[in-house]
C-alpha atoms as an extended CHARMM CRD file, in Angstrom:
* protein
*
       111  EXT
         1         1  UNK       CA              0.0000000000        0.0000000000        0.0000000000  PROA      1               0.0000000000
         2         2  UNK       CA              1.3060000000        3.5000000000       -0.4900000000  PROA      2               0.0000000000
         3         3  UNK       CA              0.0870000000        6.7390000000        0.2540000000  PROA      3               0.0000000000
         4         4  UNK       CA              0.1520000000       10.0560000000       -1.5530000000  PROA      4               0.0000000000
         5         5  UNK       CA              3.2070000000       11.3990000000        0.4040000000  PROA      5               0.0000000000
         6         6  UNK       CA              5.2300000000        7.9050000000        0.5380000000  PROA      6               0.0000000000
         7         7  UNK       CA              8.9230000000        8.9990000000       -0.0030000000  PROA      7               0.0000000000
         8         8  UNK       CA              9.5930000000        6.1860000000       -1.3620000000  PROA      8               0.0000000000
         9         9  UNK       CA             11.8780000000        4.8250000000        0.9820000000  PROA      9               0.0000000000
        10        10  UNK       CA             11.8750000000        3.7410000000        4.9740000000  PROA      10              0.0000000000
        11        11  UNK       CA             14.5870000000        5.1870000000        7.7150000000  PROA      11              0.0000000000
        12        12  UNK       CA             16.5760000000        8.1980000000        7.5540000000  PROA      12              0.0000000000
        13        13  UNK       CA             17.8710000000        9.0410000000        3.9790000000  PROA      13              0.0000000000
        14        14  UNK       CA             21.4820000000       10.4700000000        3.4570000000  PROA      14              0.0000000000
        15        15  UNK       CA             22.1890000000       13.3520000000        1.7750000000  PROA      15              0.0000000000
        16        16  UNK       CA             24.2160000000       11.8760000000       -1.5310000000  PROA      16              0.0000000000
        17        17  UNK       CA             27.1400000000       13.8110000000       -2.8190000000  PROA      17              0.0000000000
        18        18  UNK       CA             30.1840000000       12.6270000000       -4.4760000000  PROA      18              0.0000000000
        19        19  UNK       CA             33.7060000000       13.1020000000       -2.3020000000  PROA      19              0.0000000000
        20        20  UNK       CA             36.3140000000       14.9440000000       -4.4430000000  PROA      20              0.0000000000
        21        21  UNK       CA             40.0600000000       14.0010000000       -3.9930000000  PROA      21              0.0000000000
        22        22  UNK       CA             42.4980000000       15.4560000000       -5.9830000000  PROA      22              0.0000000000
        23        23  UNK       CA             45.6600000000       13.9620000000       -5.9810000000  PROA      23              0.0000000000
        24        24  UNK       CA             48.6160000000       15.3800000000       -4.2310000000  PROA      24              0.0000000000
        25        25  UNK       CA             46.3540000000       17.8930000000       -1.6100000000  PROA      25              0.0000000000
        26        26  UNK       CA             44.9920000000       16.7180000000        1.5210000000  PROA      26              0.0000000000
        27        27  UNK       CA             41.3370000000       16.2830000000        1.9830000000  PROA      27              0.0000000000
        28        28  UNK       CA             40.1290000000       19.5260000000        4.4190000000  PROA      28              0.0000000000
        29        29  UNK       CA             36.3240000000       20.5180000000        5.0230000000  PROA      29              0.0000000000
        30        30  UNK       CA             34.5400000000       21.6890000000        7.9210000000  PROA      30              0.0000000000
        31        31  UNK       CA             30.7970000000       21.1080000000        8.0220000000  PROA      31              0.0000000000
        32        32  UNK       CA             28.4160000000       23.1520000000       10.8810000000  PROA      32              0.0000000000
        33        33  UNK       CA             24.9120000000       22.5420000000       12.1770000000  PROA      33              0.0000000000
        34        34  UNK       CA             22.3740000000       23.8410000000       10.2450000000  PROA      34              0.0000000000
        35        35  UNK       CA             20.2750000000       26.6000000000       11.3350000000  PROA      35              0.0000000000
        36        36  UNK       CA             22.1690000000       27.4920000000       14.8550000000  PROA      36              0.0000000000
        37        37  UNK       CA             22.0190000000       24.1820000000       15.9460000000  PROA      37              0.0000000000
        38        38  UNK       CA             25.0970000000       23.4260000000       17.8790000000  PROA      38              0.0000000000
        39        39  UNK       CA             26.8380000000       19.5870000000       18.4340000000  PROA      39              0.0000000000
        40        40  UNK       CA             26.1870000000       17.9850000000       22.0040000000  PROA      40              0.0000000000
        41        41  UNK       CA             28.6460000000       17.4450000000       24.1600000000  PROA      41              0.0000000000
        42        42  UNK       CA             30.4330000000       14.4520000000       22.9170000000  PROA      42              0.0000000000
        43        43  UNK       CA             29.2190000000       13.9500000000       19.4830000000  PROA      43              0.0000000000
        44        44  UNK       CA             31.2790000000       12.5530000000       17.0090000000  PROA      44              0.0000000000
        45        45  UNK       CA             31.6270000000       12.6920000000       13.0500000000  PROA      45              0.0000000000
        46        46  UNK       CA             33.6300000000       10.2950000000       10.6490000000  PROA      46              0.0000000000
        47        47  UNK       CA             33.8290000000        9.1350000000        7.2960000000  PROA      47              0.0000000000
        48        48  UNK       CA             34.1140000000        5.5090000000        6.3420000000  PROA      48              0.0000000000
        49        49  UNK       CA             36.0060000000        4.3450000000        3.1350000000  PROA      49              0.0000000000
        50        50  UNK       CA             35.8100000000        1.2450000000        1.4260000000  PROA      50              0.0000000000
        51        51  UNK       CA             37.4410000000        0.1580000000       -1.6470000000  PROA      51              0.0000000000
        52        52  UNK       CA             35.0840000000       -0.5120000000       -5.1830000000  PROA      52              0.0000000000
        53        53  UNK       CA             35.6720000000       -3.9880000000       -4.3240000000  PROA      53              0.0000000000
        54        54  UNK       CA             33.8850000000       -3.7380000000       -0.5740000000  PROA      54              0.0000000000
        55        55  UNK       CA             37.0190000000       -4.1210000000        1.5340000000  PROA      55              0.0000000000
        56        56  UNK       CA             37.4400000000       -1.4860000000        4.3100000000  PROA      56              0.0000000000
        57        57  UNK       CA             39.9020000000        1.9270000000        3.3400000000  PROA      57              0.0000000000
        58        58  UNK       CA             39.7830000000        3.1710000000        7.1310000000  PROA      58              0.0000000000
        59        59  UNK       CA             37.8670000000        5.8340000000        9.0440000000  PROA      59              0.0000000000
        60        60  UNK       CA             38.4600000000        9.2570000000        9.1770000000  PROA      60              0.0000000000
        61        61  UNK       CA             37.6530000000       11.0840000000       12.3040000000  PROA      61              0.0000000000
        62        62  UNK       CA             36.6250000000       14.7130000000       12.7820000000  PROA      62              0.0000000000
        63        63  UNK       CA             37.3270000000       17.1620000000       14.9220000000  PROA      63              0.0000000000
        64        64  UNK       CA             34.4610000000       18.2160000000       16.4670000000  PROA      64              0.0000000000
        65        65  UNK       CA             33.4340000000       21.5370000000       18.6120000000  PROA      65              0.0000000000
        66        66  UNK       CA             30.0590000000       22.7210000000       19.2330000000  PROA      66              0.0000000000
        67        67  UNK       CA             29.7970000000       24.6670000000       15.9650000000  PROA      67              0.0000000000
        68        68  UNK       CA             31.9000000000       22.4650000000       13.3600000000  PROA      68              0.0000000000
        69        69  UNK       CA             33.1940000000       18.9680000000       12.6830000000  PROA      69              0.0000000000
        70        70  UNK       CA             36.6120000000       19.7400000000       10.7270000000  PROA      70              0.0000000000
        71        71  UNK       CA             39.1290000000       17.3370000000        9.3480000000  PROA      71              0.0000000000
        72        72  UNK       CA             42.6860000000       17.9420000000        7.6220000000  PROA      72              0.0000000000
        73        73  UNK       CA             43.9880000000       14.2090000000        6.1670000000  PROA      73              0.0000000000
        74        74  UNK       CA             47.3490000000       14.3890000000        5.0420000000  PROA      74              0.0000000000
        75        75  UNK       CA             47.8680000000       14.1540000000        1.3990000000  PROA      75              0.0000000000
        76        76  UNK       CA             49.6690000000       11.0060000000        1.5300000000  PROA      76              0.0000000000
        77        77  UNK       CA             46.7410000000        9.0550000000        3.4170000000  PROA      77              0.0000000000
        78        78  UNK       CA             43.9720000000       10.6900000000        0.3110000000  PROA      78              0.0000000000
        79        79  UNK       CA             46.3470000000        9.7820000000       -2.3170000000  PROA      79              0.0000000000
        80        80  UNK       CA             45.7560000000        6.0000000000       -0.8010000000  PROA      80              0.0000000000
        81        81  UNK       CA             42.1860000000        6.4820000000       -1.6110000000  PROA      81              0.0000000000
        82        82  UNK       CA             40.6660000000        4.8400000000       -5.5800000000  PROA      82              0.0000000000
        83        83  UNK       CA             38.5330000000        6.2420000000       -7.7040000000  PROA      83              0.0000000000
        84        84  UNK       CA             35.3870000000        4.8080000000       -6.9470000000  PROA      84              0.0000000000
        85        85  UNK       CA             35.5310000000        3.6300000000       -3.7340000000  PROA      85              0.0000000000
        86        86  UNK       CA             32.3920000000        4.4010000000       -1.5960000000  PROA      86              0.0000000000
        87        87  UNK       CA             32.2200000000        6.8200000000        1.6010000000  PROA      87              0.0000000000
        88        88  UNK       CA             29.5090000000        7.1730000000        4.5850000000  PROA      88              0.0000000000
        89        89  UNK       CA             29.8740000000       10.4780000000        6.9470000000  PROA      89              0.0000000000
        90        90  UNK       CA             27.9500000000        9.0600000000       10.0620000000  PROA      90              0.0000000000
        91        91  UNK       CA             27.3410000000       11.1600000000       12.9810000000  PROA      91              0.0000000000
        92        92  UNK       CA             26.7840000000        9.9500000000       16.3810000000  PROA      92              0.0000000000
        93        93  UNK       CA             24.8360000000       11.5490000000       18.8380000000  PROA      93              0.0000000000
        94        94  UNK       CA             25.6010000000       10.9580000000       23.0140000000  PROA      94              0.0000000000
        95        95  UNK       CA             21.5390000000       10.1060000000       23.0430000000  PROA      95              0.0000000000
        96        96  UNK       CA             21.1610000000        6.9280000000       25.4330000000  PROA      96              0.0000000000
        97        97  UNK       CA             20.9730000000        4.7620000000       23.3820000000  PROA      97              0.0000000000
        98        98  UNK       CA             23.3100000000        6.1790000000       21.2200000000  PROA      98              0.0000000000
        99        99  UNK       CA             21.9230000000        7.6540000000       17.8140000000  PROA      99              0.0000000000
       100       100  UNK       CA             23.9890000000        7.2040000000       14.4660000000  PROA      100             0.0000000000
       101       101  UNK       CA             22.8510000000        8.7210000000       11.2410000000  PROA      101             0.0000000000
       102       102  UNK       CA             24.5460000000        8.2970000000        7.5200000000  PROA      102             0.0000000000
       103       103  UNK       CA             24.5370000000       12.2600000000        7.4210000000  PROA      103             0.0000000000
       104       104  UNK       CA             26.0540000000       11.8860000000        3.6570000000  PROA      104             0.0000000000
       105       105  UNK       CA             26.8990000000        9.0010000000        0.9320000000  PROA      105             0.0000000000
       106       106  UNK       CA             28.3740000000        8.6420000000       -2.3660000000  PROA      106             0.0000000000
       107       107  UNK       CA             30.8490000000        7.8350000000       -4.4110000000  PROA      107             0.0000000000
       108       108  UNK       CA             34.9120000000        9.1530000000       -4.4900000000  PROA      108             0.0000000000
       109       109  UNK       CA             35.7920000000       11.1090000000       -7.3740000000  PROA      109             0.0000000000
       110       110  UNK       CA             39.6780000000       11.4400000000       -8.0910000000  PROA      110             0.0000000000
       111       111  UNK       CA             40.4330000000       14.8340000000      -10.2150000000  PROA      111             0.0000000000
């Protein structure tokens, strides 16, 4: 059965973006709340790598404050990084029990 306003879908959806790499500069972004929202206490933000083939690339951990979550990967560890391989930026909020969205998704693009 669906309804007028089914979105199509069930759960929380990702926004779906590619990640951009270029090779020889480090990866460096800084993403805030939206609308004056601040991070808890203890929140934490990271993106997940794995290769085209489905084996794990690592986990890159933000820094976060209460207004930003900001990383700065070295070069060398983005150059490790294929075209293609998939990413998930999950955030995890200190909610009990914990909550953990897939904020964004998508694909790596090497330029």
């Amino acid at each position: 059965m669906t309804i007028s306003n089914d979105p199509g879908y069930l759960g929380y959806q990702p926004t779906l973006e590619p990640l951009k790499l270029t090779t020889g500069a480090g990866f460096v972004q800084t993403i805030q709340p939206s609308d004056g929202a601040v991070f808890p206490s203890g929140t934490t933000v990271s993106i997940v790598l794995t290769a085209p083939g489905g084996s794990s690339l690592g986990t890159w951990s933000a820094t976060v404050t209460s207004t930003a979550a900001t990383w700065n990967v070295a070069a060398a560890t983005c150059n490790d990084i294929p075209a293609n391989s998939r990413y998930t930026m999950l955030v995890t909020y200190p909610t009990a029990p914990v909550t953990t969205y897939a904020w964004f998704a998508g694909i790596v693009v090497r330029t």
